[in-house]
Short mmCIF file of C-alpha atoms and ligand atoms in Angstrom, two decimals:
data_model
loop_
_atom_site.label_atom_id
_atom_site.label_comp_id
_atom_site.label_asym_id
_atom_site.label_seq_id
_atom_site.Cartn_x
_atom_site.Cartn_y
_atom_site.Cartn_z
CA MET Y 113 0.27 2.04 -66.08
CA VAL Y 114 2.71 -0.64 -67.04
CA LEU Y 115 1.52 -4.01 -66.31
CA SER Y 116 4.06 -6.96 -66.11
CA TYR Y 117 3.05 -9.99 -68.33
CA ALA Y 118 5.73 -12.06 -66.63
CA SER Y 119 4.01 -11.92 -63.21
CA PRO Y 120 1.53 -14.71 -62.05
CA HIS Y 121 -1.15 -11.98 -62.20
CA SER Y 122 -0.40 -11.23 -65.70
CA ALA Y 123 -2.51 -8.13 -67.03
CA PRO Y 124 -4.60 -9.83 -69.69
CA THR Y 125 -5.35 -12.65 -67.51
CA LEU Y 126 -6.36 -10.27 -64.53
CA LEU Y 127 -8.45 -8.24 -66.76
CA LYS Y 128 -10.26 -11.30 -68.10
CA VAL Y 129 -11.02 -12.46 -64.65
CA LEU Y 130 -12.16 -8.95 -63.58
CA SER Y 131 -14.17 -8.36 -66.51
CA ASP Y 132 -17.00 -10.34 -64.79
CA ALA Y 133 -19.31 -8.07 -62.77
CA THR Y 134 -20.07 -10.66 -60.12
CA ARG Y 135 -16.34 -11.34 -59.49
CA MET Y 136 -15.73 -7.57 -59.31
CA ARG Y 137 -18.59 -7.05 -56.79
CA ALA Y 138 -17.32 -9.95 -54.93
CA LEU Y 139 -13.70 -8.69 -54.72
CA ALA Y 140 -14.98 -5.23 -53.94
CA LEU Y 141 -16.82 -6.68 -50.84
CA LEU Y 142 -13.78 -8.76 -49.85
CA ALA Y 143 -11.71 -5.79 -50.05
CA LEU Y 144 -13.90 -4.11 -47.36
CA GLU Y 145 -14.34 -7.16 -45.17
CA GLU Y 146 -13.15 -10.71 -44.51
CA LEU Y 147 -16.43 -12.81 -45.22
CA SER Y 148 -17.29 -16.40 -45.13
CA VAL Y 149 -18.87 -17.82 -48.34
CA GLY Y 150 -22.21 -17.88 -46.84
CA GLU Y 151 -21.85 -14.26 -45.82
CA LEU Y 152 -20.60 -13.27 -49.17
CA ALA Y 153 -23.43 -15.00 -51.09
CA ARG Y 154 -25.91 -13.11 -48.77
CA CYS Y 155 -24.24 -9.74 -49.64
CA LEU Y 156 -24.42 -10.53 -53.30
CA GLY Y 157 -27.95 -11.68 -52.94
CA MET Y 158 -27.13 -14.82 -54.75
CA ALA Y 159 -27.19 -18.66 -54.18
CA GLN Y 160 -23.97 -19.97 -52.58
CA SER Y 161 -23.53 -22.54 -55.49
CA ARG Y 162 -23.40 -19.74 -57.92
CA VAL Y 163 -21.01 -17.67 -55.97
CA SER Y 164 -18.84 -20.79 -55.32
CA ASN Y 165 -18.20 -20.98 -59.05
CA HIS Y 166 -16.79 -17.60 -59.23
CA LEU Y 167 -14.72 -18.02 -56.26
CA ARG Y 168 -13.10 -21.03 -57.75
CA VAL Y 169 -12.13 -18.85 -60.68
CA LEU Y 170 -10.68 -16.14 -58.30
CA ARG Y 171 -8.99 -18.87 -56.22
CA GLU Y 172 -7.28 -20.32 -59.44
CA HIS Y 173 -5.88 -16.91 -60.02
CA ASP Y 174 -4.62 -16.27 -56.56
CA LEU Y 175 -7.01 -13.47 -55.96
CA LEU Y 176 -8.19 -14.68 -52.58
CA ASP Y 177 -6.56 -14.91 -49.23
CA GLU Y 178 -8.24 -17.66 -47.20
CA ARG Y 179 -8.33 -18.34 -43.27
CA ARG Y 180 -9.93 -21.40 -41.79
CA ALA Y 181 -11.66 -21.19 -38.36
CA GLY Y 182 -13.51 -24.41 -37.35
CA THR Y 183 -15.67 -25.48 -40.27
CA SER Y 184 -15.70 -22.01 -41.80
CA THR Y 185 -13.42 -20.42 -44.32
CA TYR Y 186 -13.07 -16.71 -44.35
CA LEU Y 187 -12.01 -14.88 -47.51
CA ARG Y 188 -10.32 -11.63 -48.21
CA SER Y 189 -9.39 -10.13 -51.56
CA ALA Y 190 -5.57 -10.63 -52.14
CA ALA Y 191 -5.49 -7.25 -53.66
CA VAL Y 192 -5.82 -5.63 -50.10
CA ASN Y 193 -2.27 -7.05 -49.05
CA ALA Y 194 -0.76 -6.94 -52.51
CA ARG Y 195 2.33 -4.77 -52.78
CA PRO Y 196 1.53 -1.41 -54.58
CA ASP Y 197 4.21 -1.89 -57.19
CA SER Y 198 2.82 -5.46 -58.17
CA SER Y 199 0.61 -6.01 -61.15
CA LEU Y 200 -2.32 -6.73 -58.99
CA GLY Y 201 -1.58 -3.92 -56.49
CA ARG Y 202 -1.30 -1.39 -59.34
CA LEU Y 203 -4.49 -2.74 -61.23
CA TRP Y 204 -6.50 -2.70 -57.89
CA LEU Y 205 -5.38 0.92 -57.23
CA ALA Y 206 -6.61 2.12 -60.65
CA LEU Y 207 -9.90 0.21 -60.34
CA ALA Y 208 -10.81 0.75 -56.71
CA PRO Y 209 -11.89 4.30 -56.99
CA ASP Y 210 -14.59 3.34 -59.71
CA LEU Y 211 -16.07 0.24 -57.86
CA SER Y 212 -18.78 2.29 -56.16
CA GLU Y 213 -19.77 3.14 -59.76
CA LEU Y 214 -20.97 -0.62 -60.18
CA PRO Y 215 -24.75 -0.29 -60.27
CA GLU Y 216 -25.09 -3.31 -57.63
CA HIS Y 217 -22.45 -1.84 -55.30
CA GLN Y 218 -24.60 0.29 -53.15
CA SER Y 219 -27.15 -2.66 -52.38
CA ASP Y 220 -24.14 -4.99 -51.83
CA ARG Y 221 -22.96 -2.51 -49.10
CA LEU Y 222 -26.31 -2.35 -47.59
CA ARG Y 223 -26.53 -6.09 -47.44
CA LEU Y 224 -22.94 -6.16 -46.15
CA GLY Y 225 -24.11 -3.92 -43.10
CA ALA Y 226 -26.86 -6.37 -42.37
CA VAL Y 227 -24.57 -9.25 -42.51
CA LEU Y 228 -21.81 -7.72 -40.34
CA ALA Y 229 -24.64 -6.78 -37.71
CA ASP Y 230 -25.86 -10.41 -37.78
CA ARG Y 231 -22.35 -11.46 -37.11
CA HIS Y 232 -21.77 -9.21 -34.18
CA ALA Y 233 -25.15 -10.22 -32.80
CA ASP Y 234 -24.00 -13.81 -33.16
CA GLU Y 235 -20.74 -13.30 -31.44
CA ARG Y 236 -22.54 -11.42 -28.54
CA ALA Y 237 -25.05 -14.32 -28.09
CA PHE Y 238 -22.15 -16.69 -28.04
CA PHE Y 239 -20.61 -14.94 -25.17
CA ASP Y 240 -23.99 -14.33 -23.57
CA ARG Y 241 -24.64 -18.11 -23.82
CA VAL Y 242 -21.26 -19.19 -22.30
CA ALA Y 243 -20.92 -16.41 -19.58
CA GLY Y 244 -22.13 -18.65 -16.70
CA ASP Y 245 -19.69 -21.39 -17.72
CA TRP Y 246 -16.69 -19.31 -18.72
CA ASP Y 247 -14.75 -19.44 -15.62
CA LYS Y 248 -14.92 -23.27 -16.04
CA VAL Y 249 -13.88 -23.44 -19.72
CA GLY Y 250 -11.93 -20.31 -20.52
CA ALA Y 251 -10.43 -18.42 -17.55
CA LEU Y 252 -7.58 -20.90 -16.50
CA PHE Y 253 -3.94 -19.96 -17.18
CA GLU Y 254 -0.86 -22.01 -16.25
CA LYS Y 255 0.50 -19.42 -13.83
CA GLY Y 256 -2.35 -17.05 -13.47
CA THR Y 257 -0.04 -14.01 -13.59
CA ALA Y 258 -0.79 -12.67 -17.27
CA ARG Y 259 -3.67 -10.49 -16.29
CA GLU Y 260 -1.75 -9.25 -13.38
CA ARG Y 261 1.15 -8.23 -15.45
CA ALA Y 262 -1.09 -6.49 -17.80
CA ALA Y 263 -2.65 -4.60 -14.87
CA ALA Y 264 0.97 -3.74 -13.69
CA GLN Y 265 1.67 -1.98 -16.84
CA LEU Y 266 -0.52 0.73 -15.90
CA LEU Y 267 1.63 1.77 -12.94
CA PRO Y 268 4.81 3.79 -13.14
CA GLN Y 269 7.71 1.39 -13.77
CA GLY Y 270 10.56 0.76 -11.22
CA ILE Y 271 8.41 1.12 -8.14
CA VAL Y 272 9.91 -0.25 -4.94
CA LEU Y 273 7.45 -1.18 -2.09
CA ALA Y 274 7.93 -2.76 1.36
CA ASP Y 275 5.70 -4.75 3.80
CA LEU Y 276 6.79 -3.68 7.17
CA GLY Y 277 6.23 -6.33 9.77
CA CYS Y 278 5.25 -8.68 6.91
CA GLY Y 279 4.55 -11.59 9.15
CA THR Y 280 3.57 -14.53 7.00
CA GLY Y 281 3.23 -12.32 3.97
CA TYR Y 282 -0.43 -11.74 3.28
CA VAL Y 283 -0.05 -8.18 2.33
CA ALA Y 284 3.29 -8.71 0.57
CA ARG Y 285 1.59 -11.18 -1.82
CA SER Y 286 -0.86 -8.41 -2.91
CA LEU Y 287 1.92 -5.88 -3.23
CA ALA Y 288 4.09 -8.06 -5.55
CA GLY Y 289 1.59 -7.17 -8.37
CA LEU Y 290 2.10 -3.51 -7.96
CA CYS Y 291 5.82 -3.10 -8.07
CA GLU Y 292 9.08 -4.00 -9.54
CA ARG Y 293 10.82 -4.68 -6.15
CA LEU Y 294 9.47 -5.73 -3.01
CA ILE Y 295 11.18 -5.71 0.25
CA CYS Y 296 9.49 -7.78 3.24
CA VAL Y 297 10.68 -6.83 6.64
CA ASP Y 298 10.10 -8.62 9.93
CA ARG Y 299 11.92 -9.21 13.10
CA SER Y 300 11.07 -12.67 13.24
CA ALA Y 301 13.08 -15.27 11.11
CA GLY Y 302 10.23 -17.75 11.42
CA MET Y 303 7.72 -15.21 10.13
CA LEU Y 304 10.08 -14.40 7.16
CA GLU Y 305 10.51 -18.10 6.48
CA GLU Y 306 6.41 -18.48 6.27
CA ALA Y 307 6.27 -15.24 4.06
CA GLN Y 308 9.10 -16.71 1.86
CA GLY Y 309 7.01 -19.92 1.45
CA ARG Y 310 3.76 -17.97 0.58
CA MET Y 311 5.64 -16.05 -2.19
CA LYS Y 312 7.75 -18.81 -3.71
CA ASP Y 313 5.85 -18.63 -6.89
CA ILE Y 314 6.48 -15.00 -7.46
CA THR Y 315 9.16 -14.94 -10.13
CA PRO Y 316 11.52 -12.14 -10.89
CA ASP Y 317 9.69 -11.22 -14.13
CA ARG Y 318 6.70 -10.33 -11.86
CA ALA Y 319 8.57 -8.51 -9.00
CA THR Y 320 12.10 -9.05 -7.36
CA VAL Y 321 11.14 -9.97 -3.67
CA GLU Y 322 13.71 -9.51 -1.01
CA PHE Y 323 13.27 -10.68 2.71
CA ARG Y 324 15.23 -8.60 5.36
CA GLN Y 325 15.19 -9.23 9.06
CA GLY Y 326 15.12 -6.31 11.26
CA GLU Y 327 13.42 -3.81 13.68
CA LEU Y 328 10.69 -1.26 12.77
CA ASP Y 329 12.64 1.26 14.68
CA ALA Y 330 16.03 0.59 12.99
CA LEU Y 331 14.64 -0.57 9.64
CA PRO Y 332 17.15 -2.46 7.32
CA LEU Y 333 16.45 -0.10 4.46
CA ALA Y 334 18.30 2.79 2.91
CA ASP Y 335 17.32 6.36 3.01
CA ALA Y 336 14.68 6.92 0.45
CA GLU Y 337 14.54 3.41 -0.81
CA LEU Y 338 10.86 2.95 -1.06
CA ASP Y 339 7.96 4.69 -3.14
CA GLY Y 340 5.44 3.11 -0.53
CA ALA Y 341 5.14 0.87 2.35
CA VAL Y 342 2.41 -0.94 4.18
CA ALA Y 343 2.43 -1.68 7.88
CA ALA Y 344 -0.58 -3.84 8.63
CA MET Y 345 -1.44 -5.02 12.06
CA VAL Y 346 1.86 -4.23 13.50
CA LEU Y 347 1.96 -1.01 15.20
CA HIS Y 348 0.03 -2.39 18.27
CA HIS Y 349 3.13 -4.54 18.73
CA LEU Y 350 5.48 -1.57 19.40
CA PRO Y 351 6.27 -0.01 22.82
CA GLU Y 352 6.37 3.25 21.19
CA LEU Y 353 5.01 4.69 17.78
CA SER Y 354 7.39 7.53 17.10
CA PRO Y 355 10.74 5.77 16.55
CA ALA Y 356 9.27 3.32 13.99
CA LEU Y 357 7.26 6.22 12.25
CA GLN Y 358 10.33 8.27 11.89
CA GLU Y 359 12.26 5.35 10.50
CA MET Y 360 9.43 4.82 8.11
CA ARG Y 361 9.61 8.47 6.93
CA ARG Y 362 13.41 8.18 6.47
CA VAL Y 363 13.05 5.15 4.09
CA LEU Y 364 10.30 6.73 1.91
CA LYS Y 365 11.21 8.78 -1.03
CA PRO Y 366 9.81 12.33 -1.06
CA GLY Y 367 6.09 11.94 -1.88
CA GLY Y 368 6.16 8.26 -0.99
CA THR Y 369 3.18 6.77 0.84
CA LEU Y 370 2.84 4.85 4.16
CA SER Y 371 -0.25 2.94 4.61
CA ILE Y 372 -1.17 1.51 8.07
CA VAL Y 373 -3.86 -0.81 8.92
CA GLU Y 374 -4.79 -1.00 12.78
CA LEU Y 375 -7.30 -2.29 15.19
CA MET Y 376 -9.53 0.02 16.97
CA PRO Y 377 -9.08 -0.22 20.81
CA HIS Y 378 -10.78 -3.36 22.22
CA HIS Y 379 -11.10 -5.40 25.34
CA GLU Y 380 -9.81 -8.79 24.16
CA ALA Y 381 -7.23 -9.45 26.70
CA TRP Y 382 -6.48 -12.90 25.67
CA MET Y 383 -4.97 -11.50 22.64
CA HIS Y 384 -2.14 -10.07 24.67
CA GLN Y 385 -0.79 -13.71 25.18
CA ASP Y 386 -2.33 -15.66 22.35
CA LEU Y 387 -1.35 -13.16 19.47
CA GLY Y 388 1.40 -11.43 21.36
CA ASP Y 389 -0.16 -8.05 21.12
CA ARG Y 390 1.41 -5.29 23.44
CA HIS Y 391 -1.65 -3.01 22.90
CA LEU Y 392 -5.32 -3.90 22.63
CA GLY Y 393 -5.74 -1.85 19.42
CA LEU Y 394 -4.73 1.89 19.09
CA GLU Y 395 -6.55 5.10 19.07
CA PRO Y 396 -6.55 6.40 15.53
CA ALA Y 397 -5.77 9.91 16.66
CA ALA Y 398 -2.51 8.57 18.28
CA ILE Y 399 -1.21 7.19 15.13
CA GLN Y 400 -2.37 10.49 13.24
CA GLN Y 401 -0.62 12.64 15.81
CA ALA Y 402 2.64 10.53 15.70
CA LEU Y 403 2.72 10.66 11.92
CA ASN Y 404 2.39 14.40 12.05
CA ARG Y 405 5.25 14.60 14.40
CA ALA Y 406 7.41 12.36 12.16
CA GLY Y 407 6.86 14.75 9.43
CA PHE Y 408 4.28 13.00 7.21
CA VAL Y 409 1.65 15.23 5.39
CA ASP Y 410 -1.79 14.70 3.98
CA VAL Y 411 -2.48 12.39 6.90
CA ILE Y 412 -6.00 10.76 6.67
CA VAL Y 413 -7.84 8.19 8.89
CA GLU Y 414 -10.61 6.00 7.40
CA PRO Y 415 -12.78 3.22 8.91
CA LEU Y 416 -12.39 -0.08 7.12
CA GLU Y 417 -15.59 -2.19 6.49
CA ASP Y 418 -13.52 -5.43 7.20
CA ARG Y 419 -13.31 -6.75 10.56
CA TYR Y 420 -10.46 -8.77 12.32
CA CYS Y 421 -11.73 -12.18 13.53
CA PRO Y 422 -8.86 -13.53 15.50
CA GLN Y 423 -8.88 -17.24 16.99
CA PRO Y 424 -7.37 -18.45 20.28
CA GLY Y 425 -3.90 -19.71 19.41
CA PRO Y 426 -3.52 -23.52 19.49
CA ASP Y 427 -0.13 -23.12 20.73
CA GLY Y 428 -0.44 -19.71 22.37
CA PRO Y 429 1.66 -18.94 25.43
CA THR Y 430 -1.16 -19.52 27.78
CA GLY Y 431 -2.50 -22.45 26.00
CA ALA Y 432 -5.58 -24.11 27.54
CA GLU Y 433 -6.11 -21.36 29.96
CA SER Y 434 -6.59 -18.61 27.39
CA ARG Y 435 -8.57 -20.78 25.23
CA ALA Y 436 -10.88 -21.37 28.09
CA THR Y 437 -11.53 -17.73 28.58
CA ALA Y 438 -11.35 -16.57 25.00
CA PRO Y 439 -14.50 -16.15 23.01
CA ARG Y 440 -14.88 -18.65 20.13
CA GLY Y 441 -15.46 -17.56 16.63
CA ASP Y 442 -17.54 -14.43 17.66
CA VAL Y 443 -14.78 -11.85 17.90
CA ALA Y 444 -14.93 -9.38 15.02
CA LEU Y 445 -12.84 -6.23 15.79
CA PRO Y 446 -13.27 -2.92 13.88
CA LEU Y 447 -10.22 -1.84 11.66
CA TYR Y 448 -9.14 1.45 10.24
CA LEU Y 449 -6.75 2.65 7.75
CA VAL Y 450 -4.26 5.53 8.22
CA ARG Y 451 -2.34 7.02 5.24
CA GLY Y 452 0.34 9.60 5.20
CA ARG Y 453 2.84 10.95 2.54
CA ALA Y 454 6.53 11.83 2.98
CA PRO Y 455 6.69 15.57 2.06
CA GLN Y 456 8.06 16.36 -1.40
CA SER Y 457 11.13 18.19 0.04
C1 SAM Z 768 0.29 -9.46 13.66
S1 SAM Z 768 1.62 -9.88 12.57
C2 SAM Z 768 1.05 -9.08 11.32
C3 SAM Z 768 1.62 -9.56 9.91
C4 SAM Z 768 1.26 -8.93 8.61
N1 SAM Z 768 1.60 -7.48 8.60
C5 SAM Z 768 -0.26 -9.04 8.41
O1 SAM Z 768 -1.00 -8.15 8.23
O2 SAM Z 768 -0.76 -10.36 8.38
C6 SAM Z 768 2.85 -8.86 13.23
C7 SAM Z 768 4.21 -8.96 12.78
O3 SAM Z 768 4.95 -7.96 13.20
C8 SAM Z 768 6.37 -8.41 13.49
N2 SAM Z 768 6.71 -7.45 14.43
C9 SAM Z 768 6.42 -7.01 15.73
N3 SAM Z 768 7.12 -6.01 16.16
C10 SAM Z 768 8.00 -5.86 15.49
C11 SAM Z 768 9.22 -4.99 15.27
N4 SAM Z 768 9.47 -3.99 16.30
N5 SAM Z 768 10.03 -4.93 14.26
C12 SAM Z 768 9.80 -5.72 13.19
N6 SAM Z 768 8.82 -6.62 13.13
C13 SAM Z 768 7.83 -6.73 14.17
C14 SAM Z 768 5.94 -9.72 14.12
O4 SAM Z 768 7.12 -10.40 14.02
C15 SAM Z 768 4.81 -10.29 13.36
O5 SAM Z 768 5.35 -10.98 12.24
#
């Protein structure tokens, strides 16, 4: 081994510094783990003042990397990150295999195990202590999109979704976290404007959002433009199911999914006028059959635990009359989900 006398870690100096057994033990420990001075003293079974004297010598010879965290300083052996062709790197490579031969090394490592176990217990205890207050002190983000972006990485990239009959954009908002491009379709310019307002904070780095005015039975979408689409609370507005479902099948890629939320048939007649509903809910079997006729496969129907709790409209077409007959606050209508897939070919 050729050691350079010109380097700051000149060989005779290094050998002199490392000829002390305590300093070698300290460096051996600090090559294994980053430790605070107190933790190192515990591992060595020595008073902190004695250890500090040795650390001063190691520091003077640039043999320690240090990191401050609050009131603590954490130490690491500089040899760990030394270039293998530097004097320190080569000397350490030569010495490291024999460190376990040091008589105290085994007991140092046992104490290191206990120190690290205590450190982990302290870290766990810290989070146990603050868990109840964490959402007040450590959970806020400027935009609140960072975690959603991380979650979106788990999905296939380049996904295009649509909210069909998007209304004011409730569903669209939650779809934005799941796709690269989102298309919101509604026949009403007023609804699209509301949806645009609800989604104005969704920036293109999250999802590109488009708003297209159009009819469900003549969708303003290209053939196979979508990987998936939601049609929530909209089919009961249609005079006929089949034309709209055939359109939905056309705009889905092979294998793409359509997800429908609908109301079970009900008797809240005031909803015709106050909420513009054409049908008072729809039979699940009617949607299922229409999907099959439109060529969808793997069609399933599931009840939903949620309930729809509509209020009489303040400016509904029938105004005071309908409000007088409508129940207040106690309508909770059962909902169900229907899902179908466009066939692969
Ligand atoms: C009850 S809202 C539901 C909105 C939204 N999907 C939701 O879950 O909150 C129904 C929406 O469907 C739209 N709509 C009704 N019939 C339509 C049609 N034939 N073509 C396109 N949009 C339609 C209405 O303009 C309205 O915005």
